[in-house]
Coordinates of C-alpha atoms and ligand atoms in Angstrom, one line a residue:
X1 CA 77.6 -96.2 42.1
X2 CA 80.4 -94.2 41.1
X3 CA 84.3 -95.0 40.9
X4 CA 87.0 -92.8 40.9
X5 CA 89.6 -94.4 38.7
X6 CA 89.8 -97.2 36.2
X7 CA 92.5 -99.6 36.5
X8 CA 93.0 -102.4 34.6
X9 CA 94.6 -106.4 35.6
X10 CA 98.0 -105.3 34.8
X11 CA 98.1 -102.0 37.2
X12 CA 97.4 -99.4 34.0
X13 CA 94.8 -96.5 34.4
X14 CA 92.7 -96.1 32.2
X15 CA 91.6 -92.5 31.5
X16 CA 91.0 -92.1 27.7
X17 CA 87.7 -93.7 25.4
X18 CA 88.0 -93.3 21.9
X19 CA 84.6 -93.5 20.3
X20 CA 84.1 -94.8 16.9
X21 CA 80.2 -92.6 16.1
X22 CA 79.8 -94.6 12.8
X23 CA 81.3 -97.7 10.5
X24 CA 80.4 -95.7 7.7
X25 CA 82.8 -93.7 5.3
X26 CA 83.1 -91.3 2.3
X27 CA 86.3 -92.4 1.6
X28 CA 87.9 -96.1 0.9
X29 CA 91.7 -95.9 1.8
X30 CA 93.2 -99.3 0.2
X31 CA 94.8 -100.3 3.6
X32 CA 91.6 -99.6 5.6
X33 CA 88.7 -101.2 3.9
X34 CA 88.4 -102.5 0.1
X35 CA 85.3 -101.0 -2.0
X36 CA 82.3 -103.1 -1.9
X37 CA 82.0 -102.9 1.7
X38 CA 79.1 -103.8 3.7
X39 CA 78.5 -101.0 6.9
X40 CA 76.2 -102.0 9.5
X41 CA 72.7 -101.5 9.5
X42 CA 70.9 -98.1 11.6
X43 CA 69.3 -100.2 14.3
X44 CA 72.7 -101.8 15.1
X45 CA 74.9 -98.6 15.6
X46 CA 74.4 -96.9 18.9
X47 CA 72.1 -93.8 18.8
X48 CA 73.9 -90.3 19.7
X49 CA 71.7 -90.2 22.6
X50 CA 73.5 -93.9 23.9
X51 CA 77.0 -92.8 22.8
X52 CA 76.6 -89.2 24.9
X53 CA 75.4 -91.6 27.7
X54 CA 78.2 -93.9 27.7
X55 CA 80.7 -91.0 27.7
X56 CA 79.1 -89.2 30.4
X57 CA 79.7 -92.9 32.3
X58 CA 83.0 -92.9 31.5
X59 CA 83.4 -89.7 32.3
X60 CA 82.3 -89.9 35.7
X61 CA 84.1 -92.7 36.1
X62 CA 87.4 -90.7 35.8
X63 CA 88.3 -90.8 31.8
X64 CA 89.9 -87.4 31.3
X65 CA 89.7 -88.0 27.3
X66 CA 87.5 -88.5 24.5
X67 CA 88.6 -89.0 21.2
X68 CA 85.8 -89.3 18.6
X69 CA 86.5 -91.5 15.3
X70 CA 85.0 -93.5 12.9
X71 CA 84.5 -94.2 10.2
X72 CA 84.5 -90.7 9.2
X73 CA 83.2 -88.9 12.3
X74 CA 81.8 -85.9 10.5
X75 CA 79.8 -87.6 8.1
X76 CA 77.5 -88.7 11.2
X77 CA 74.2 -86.9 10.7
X78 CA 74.0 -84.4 14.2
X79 CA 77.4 -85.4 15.4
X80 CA 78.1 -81.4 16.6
X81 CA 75.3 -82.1 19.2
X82 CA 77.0 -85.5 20.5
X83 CA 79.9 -83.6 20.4
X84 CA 78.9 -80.5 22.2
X85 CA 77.4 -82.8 24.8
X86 CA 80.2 -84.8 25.5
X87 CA 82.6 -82.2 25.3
X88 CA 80.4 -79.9 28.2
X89 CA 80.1 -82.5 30.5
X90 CA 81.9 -81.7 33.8
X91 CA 85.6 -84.0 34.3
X92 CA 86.4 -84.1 30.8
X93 CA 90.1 -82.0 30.0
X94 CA 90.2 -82.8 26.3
X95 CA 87.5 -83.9 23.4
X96 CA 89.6 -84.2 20.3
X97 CA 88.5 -86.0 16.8
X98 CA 90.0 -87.8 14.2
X99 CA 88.7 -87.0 10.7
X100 CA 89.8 -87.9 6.8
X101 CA 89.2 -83.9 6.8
X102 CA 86.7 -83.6 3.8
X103 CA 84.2 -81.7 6.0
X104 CA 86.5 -79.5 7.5
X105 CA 86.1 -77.0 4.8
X106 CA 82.3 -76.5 6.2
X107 CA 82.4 -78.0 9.4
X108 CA 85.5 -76.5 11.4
X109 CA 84.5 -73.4 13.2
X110 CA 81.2 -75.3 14.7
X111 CA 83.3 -78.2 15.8
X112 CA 85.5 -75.5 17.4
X113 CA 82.6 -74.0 19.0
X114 CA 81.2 -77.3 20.1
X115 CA 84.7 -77.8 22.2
X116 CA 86.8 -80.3 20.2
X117 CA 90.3 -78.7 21.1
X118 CA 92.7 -80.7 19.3
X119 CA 91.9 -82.4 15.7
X120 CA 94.1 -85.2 13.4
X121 CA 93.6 -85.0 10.1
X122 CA 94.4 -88.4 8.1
X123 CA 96.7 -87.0 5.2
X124 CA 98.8 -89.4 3.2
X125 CA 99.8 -87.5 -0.3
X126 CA 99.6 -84.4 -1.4
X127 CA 99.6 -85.2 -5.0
X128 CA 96.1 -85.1 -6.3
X129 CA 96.2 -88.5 -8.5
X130 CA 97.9 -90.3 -5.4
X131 CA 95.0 -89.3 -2.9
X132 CA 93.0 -91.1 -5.7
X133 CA 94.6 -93.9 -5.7
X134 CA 95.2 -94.2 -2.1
X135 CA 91.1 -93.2 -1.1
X136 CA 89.5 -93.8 -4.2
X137 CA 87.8 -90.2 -4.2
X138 CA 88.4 -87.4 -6.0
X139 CA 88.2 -85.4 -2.7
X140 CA 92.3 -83.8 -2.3
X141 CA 91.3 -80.4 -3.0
X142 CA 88.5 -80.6 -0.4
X143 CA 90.4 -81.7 2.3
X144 CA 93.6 -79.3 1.7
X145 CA 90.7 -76.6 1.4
X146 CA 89.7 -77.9 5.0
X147 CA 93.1 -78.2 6.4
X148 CA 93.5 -74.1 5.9
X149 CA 90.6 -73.6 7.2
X150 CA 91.0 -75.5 10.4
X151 CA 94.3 -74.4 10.7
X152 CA 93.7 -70.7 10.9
X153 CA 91.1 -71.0 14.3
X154 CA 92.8 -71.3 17.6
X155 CA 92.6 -75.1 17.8
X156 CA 94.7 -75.9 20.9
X157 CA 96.7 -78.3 18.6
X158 CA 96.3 -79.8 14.6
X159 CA 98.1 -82.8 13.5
X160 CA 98.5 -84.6 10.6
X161 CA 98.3 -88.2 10.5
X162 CA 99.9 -90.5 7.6
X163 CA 100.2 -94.0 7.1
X164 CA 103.2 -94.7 5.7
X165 CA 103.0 -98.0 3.0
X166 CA 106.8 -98.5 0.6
X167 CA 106.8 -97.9 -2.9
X168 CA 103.5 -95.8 -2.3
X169 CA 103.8 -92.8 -0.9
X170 CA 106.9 -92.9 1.1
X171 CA 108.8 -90.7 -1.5
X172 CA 106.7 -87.9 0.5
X173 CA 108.3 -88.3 4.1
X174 CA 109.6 -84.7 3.8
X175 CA 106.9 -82.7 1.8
X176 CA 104.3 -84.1 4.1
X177 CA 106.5 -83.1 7.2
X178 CA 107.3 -79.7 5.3
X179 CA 103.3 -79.3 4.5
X180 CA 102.8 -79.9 8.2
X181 CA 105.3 -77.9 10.0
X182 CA 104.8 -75.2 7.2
X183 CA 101.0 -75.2 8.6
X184 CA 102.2 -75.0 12.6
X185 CA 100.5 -78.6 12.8
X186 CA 102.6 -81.8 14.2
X187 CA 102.9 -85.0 12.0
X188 CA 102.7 -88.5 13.0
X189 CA 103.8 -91.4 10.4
X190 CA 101.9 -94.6 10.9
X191 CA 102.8 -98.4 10.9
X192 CA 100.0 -100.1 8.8
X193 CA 98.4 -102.6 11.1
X194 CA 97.0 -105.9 10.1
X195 CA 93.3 -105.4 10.4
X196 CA 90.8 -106.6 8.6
X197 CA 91.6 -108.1 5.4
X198 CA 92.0 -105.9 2.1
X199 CA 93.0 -106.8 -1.4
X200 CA 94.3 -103.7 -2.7
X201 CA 98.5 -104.8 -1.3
X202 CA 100.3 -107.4 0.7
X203 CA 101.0 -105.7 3.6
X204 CA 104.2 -107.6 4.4
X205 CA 105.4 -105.9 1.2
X206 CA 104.6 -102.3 1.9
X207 CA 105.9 -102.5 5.9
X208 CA 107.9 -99.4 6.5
X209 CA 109.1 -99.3 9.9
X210 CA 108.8 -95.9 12.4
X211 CA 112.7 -96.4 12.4
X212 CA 112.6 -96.6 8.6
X213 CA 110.8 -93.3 8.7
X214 CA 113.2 -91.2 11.3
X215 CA 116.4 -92.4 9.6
X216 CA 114.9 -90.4 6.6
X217 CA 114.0 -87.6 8.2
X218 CA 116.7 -87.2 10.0
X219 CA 118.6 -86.8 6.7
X220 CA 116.4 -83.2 6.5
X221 CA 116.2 -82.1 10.1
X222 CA 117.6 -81.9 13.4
X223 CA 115.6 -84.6 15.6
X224 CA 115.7 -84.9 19.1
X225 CA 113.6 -87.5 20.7
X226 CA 110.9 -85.1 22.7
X227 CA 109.9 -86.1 25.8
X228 CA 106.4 -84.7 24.9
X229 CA 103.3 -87.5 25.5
X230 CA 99.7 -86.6 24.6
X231 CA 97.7 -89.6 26.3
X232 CA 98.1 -91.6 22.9
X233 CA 100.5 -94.5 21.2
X234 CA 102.7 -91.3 19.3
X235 CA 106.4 -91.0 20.3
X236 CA 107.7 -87.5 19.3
X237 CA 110.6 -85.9 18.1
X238 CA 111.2 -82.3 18.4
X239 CA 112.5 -80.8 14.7
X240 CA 115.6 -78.3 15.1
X241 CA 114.2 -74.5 14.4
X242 CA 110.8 -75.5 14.4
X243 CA 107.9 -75.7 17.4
X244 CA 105.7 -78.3 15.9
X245 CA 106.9 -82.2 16.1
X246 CA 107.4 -85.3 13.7
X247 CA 106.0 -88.3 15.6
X248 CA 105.5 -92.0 14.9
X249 CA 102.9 -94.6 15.8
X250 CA 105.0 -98.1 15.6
X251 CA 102.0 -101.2 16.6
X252 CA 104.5 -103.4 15.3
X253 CA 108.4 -102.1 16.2
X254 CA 107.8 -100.5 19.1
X255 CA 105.3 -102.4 21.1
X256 CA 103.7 -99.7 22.9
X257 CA 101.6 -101.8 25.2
X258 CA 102.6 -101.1 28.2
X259 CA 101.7 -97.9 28.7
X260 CA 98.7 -98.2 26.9
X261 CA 95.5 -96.0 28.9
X262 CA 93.1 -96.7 26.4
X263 CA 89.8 -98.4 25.6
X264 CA 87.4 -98.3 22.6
X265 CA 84.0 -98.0 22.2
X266 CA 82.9 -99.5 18.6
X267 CA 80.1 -98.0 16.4
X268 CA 78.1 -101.0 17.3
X269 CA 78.5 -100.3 21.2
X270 CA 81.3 -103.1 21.8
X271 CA 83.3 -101.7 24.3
X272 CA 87.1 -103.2 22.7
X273 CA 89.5 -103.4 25.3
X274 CA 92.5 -103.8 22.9
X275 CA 92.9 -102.7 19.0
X276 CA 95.2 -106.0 18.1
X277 CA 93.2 -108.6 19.9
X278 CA 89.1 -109.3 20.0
X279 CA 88.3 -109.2 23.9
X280 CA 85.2 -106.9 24.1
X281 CA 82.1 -106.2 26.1
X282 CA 78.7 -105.7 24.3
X283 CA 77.6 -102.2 26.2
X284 CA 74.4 -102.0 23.5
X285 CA 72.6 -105.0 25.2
X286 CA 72.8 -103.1 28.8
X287 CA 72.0 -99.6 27.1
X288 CA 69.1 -101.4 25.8
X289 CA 68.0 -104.3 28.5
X290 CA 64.8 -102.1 29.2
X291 CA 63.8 -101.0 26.1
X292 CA 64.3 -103.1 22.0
X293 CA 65.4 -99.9 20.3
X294 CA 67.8 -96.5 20.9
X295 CA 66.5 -94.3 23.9
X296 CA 66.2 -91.3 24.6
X297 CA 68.9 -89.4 26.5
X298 CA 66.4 -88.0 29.6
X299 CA 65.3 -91.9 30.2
X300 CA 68.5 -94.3 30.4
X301 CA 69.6 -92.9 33.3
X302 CA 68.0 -95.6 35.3
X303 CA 70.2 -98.3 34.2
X304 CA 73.9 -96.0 34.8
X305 CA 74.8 -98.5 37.7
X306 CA 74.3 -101.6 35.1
X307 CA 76.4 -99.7 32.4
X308 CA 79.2 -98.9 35.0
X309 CA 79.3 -102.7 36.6
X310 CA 79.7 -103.4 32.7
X311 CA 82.7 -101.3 32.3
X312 CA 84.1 -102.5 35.4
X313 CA 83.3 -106.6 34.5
X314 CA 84.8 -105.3 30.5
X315 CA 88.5 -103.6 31.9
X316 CA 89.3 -107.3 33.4
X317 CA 89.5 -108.3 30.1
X318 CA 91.9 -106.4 28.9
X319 CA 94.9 -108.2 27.5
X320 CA 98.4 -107.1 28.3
X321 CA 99.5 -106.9 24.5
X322 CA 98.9 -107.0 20.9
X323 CA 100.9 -109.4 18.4
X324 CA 100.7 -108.3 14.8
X325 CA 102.2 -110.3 12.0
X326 CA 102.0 -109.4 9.1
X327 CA 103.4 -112.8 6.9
X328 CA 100.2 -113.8 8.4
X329 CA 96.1 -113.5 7.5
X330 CA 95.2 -110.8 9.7
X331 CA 94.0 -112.2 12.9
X332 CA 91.6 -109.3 13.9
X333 CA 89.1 -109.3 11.1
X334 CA 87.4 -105.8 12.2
X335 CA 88.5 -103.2 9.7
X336 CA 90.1 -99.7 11.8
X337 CA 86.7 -98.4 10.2
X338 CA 85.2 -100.7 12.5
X339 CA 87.1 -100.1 15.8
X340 CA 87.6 -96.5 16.1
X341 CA 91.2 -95.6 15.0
Ligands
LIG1 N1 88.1 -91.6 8.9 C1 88.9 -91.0 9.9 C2 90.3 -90.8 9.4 O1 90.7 -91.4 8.4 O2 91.1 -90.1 10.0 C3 88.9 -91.6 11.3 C4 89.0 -93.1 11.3 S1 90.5 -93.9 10.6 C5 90.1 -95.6 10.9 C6 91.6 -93.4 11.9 C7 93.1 -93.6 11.5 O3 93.4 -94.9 11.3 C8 93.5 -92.9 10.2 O4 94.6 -92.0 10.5 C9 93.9 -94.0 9.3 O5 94.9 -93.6 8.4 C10 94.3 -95.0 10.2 N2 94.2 -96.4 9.7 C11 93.1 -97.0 9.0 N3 93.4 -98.3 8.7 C12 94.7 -98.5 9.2 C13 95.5 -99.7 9.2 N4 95.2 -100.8 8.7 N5 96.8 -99.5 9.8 C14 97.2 -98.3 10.3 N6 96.4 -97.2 10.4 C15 95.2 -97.3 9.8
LIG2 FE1 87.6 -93.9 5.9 FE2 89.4 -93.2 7.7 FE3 89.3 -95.7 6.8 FE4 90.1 -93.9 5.2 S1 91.1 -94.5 7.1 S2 88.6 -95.4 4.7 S3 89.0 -92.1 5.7 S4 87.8 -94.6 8.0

């Protein structure tokens, strides 16, 4: 069987997979996950083998993208391999990665060899006690050390991404955008989202809203809203006298729902259809019907039509939109650790 496009109950294509290659993390950002924090055992995550084979589904079922997350991607034992698969595989335009950065130091001239042509790197302070406070690990010189590295190979396109939380780091709007532009990389400030539920800060009370954020700016630059789109949630705005762009990701003031071409594929192989509500497919138990344990890539071809009927059966599930509030317990109980970010 194959199929040409991917459309979902509500007339959207769906051409871009983000993969989530591990729960697991060397960092513990206070609005992502708490500390004591339990990841999910081997035998539950997908093998690299299962995760190339879904992709390669996907990707001959039209998806154009791949965006590999986590977690922390890089921290994956043999993820270059997965990587260098996926990315080689006939139909895809773009494999990018999100990454916390701390491997980038060691890690960024194989990934661009592998064929990842765009990479954000999760940035939220550059002060050095901040970063502590805000991951937990004593890791800021690491990952500024991998942000000059990565940004001096010819990466199609680096951006920064920061999640923006008041009274906490928003005194850096500028320097970050400054630290950004100054490195030809875009910037994209994030709306914290309700997921999973942390005990570090009341979210209600550190909301800072993407308008919130360009009023600032805009106090510092020129902005002009760009009409620039890279398959994802960002809108852009393009910075007077510079080429690179601020952007913003706003899940809860700008609903960006309806133009949404994504789907996710979780560490544990749930394919989640949407990042604010639970509707998901389990793609691990058809992977696996013929066989208890992670296969090998040359021998799961026999069940592709099974995998793709599941992908078909999973898109009617996809809801039309998210509703985050955040006066409320989160709803979604996944961490973004969890669901690929
Ligand atoms: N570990 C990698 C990283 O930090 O870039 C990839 C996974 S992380 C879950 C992906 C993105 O989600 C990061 O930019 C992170 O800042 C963001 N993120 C995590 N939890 C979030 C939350 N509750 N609200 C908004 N963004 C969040
Ligand atoms: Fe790890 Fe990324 Fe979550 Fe931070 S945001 S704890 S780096 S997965």
């Amino acid at each position: 069987m194959t199929t040409s496009a991917l459309i979902d109950p509500f007339g959207r294509k769906i051409d871009y997979l983000r993969i989530s290659v591990t729960d697991r993390c060397d960092f513990r950002c206070t609005y992502c996950m708490d500390e004591e924090v339990s990841f999910l055992s081997r035998e539950h995550i997908l093998s690299l083998e299962e995760i190339v084979h879904v992709a390669k589904t996907f990707i001959s079922m039209g998806t154009k993208r791949i965006r590999i997350t986590g977690g922390e991607p890089l921290v994956r034992k043999n993820i270059l391999w997965a990587i260098e698969q996926i990315a080689n595989t006939q139909g895809l335009e773009e494999l990018t990665i999100t990454t916390n950065g701390s491997q980038l130091y060691k890690m960024s001239r194989d990934l661009l060899n592998a064929g990842v042509s765009r990479i954000n790197i999760s940035l939220d302070t550059l002060k050095a006690e901040r970063f502590y406070a805000l991951t937990r690990r004593d890791k800021f010189q690491q990952v500024i050390d991998g942000i000059e590295t990565a940004s001096k190979l010819p990466f199609k396109r680096l951006k920064i991404n920061s999640v923006m939380l008041k009274n906490h780091n928003d005194d850096e709007l500028f320097d970050l955008t400054q630290f950004a532009l100054d490195h030809k990389m875009d910037i994209s400030f994030i709306e914290e989202m309700p997921l999973g539920v942390i005990t570090d800060h009341n979210r209600a009370a550190t909301y800072l809203s993407s308008d919130d954020v360009i009023d600032s700016l805009g106090k510092y630059y020129e902005l002009t809203p760009s009409t620039t789109t890279t398959s994802g949630p960002t809108r852009y705005y393009q910075v007077a006298g510079y080429e690179h762009k601020i952007g913003v990701i706003s899940p809860h003031s700008h609903n960006f729902c309806d133009t949404c071409n994504r789907v996710r594929l979780t560490a544990e192989g749930r394919l989640l259809l949407c990042l604010g509500n639970d509707h998901s497919k389990d793609l691990k138990t058809v992977l696996r019907k013929h066989s208890y344990h992670a296969t090998p890539l040359d021998s799961i071809d026999h069940n592709s039509d099974e995998l793709e009927s599941a992908i078909i059966d999973a898109l009617a599930l996809k809801p039309q939109k998210h509703y985050f509030n955040l006066e409320e317990a989160p709803q979604i109980l996944r961490f973004m650790s969890a669901t690929g970010g």
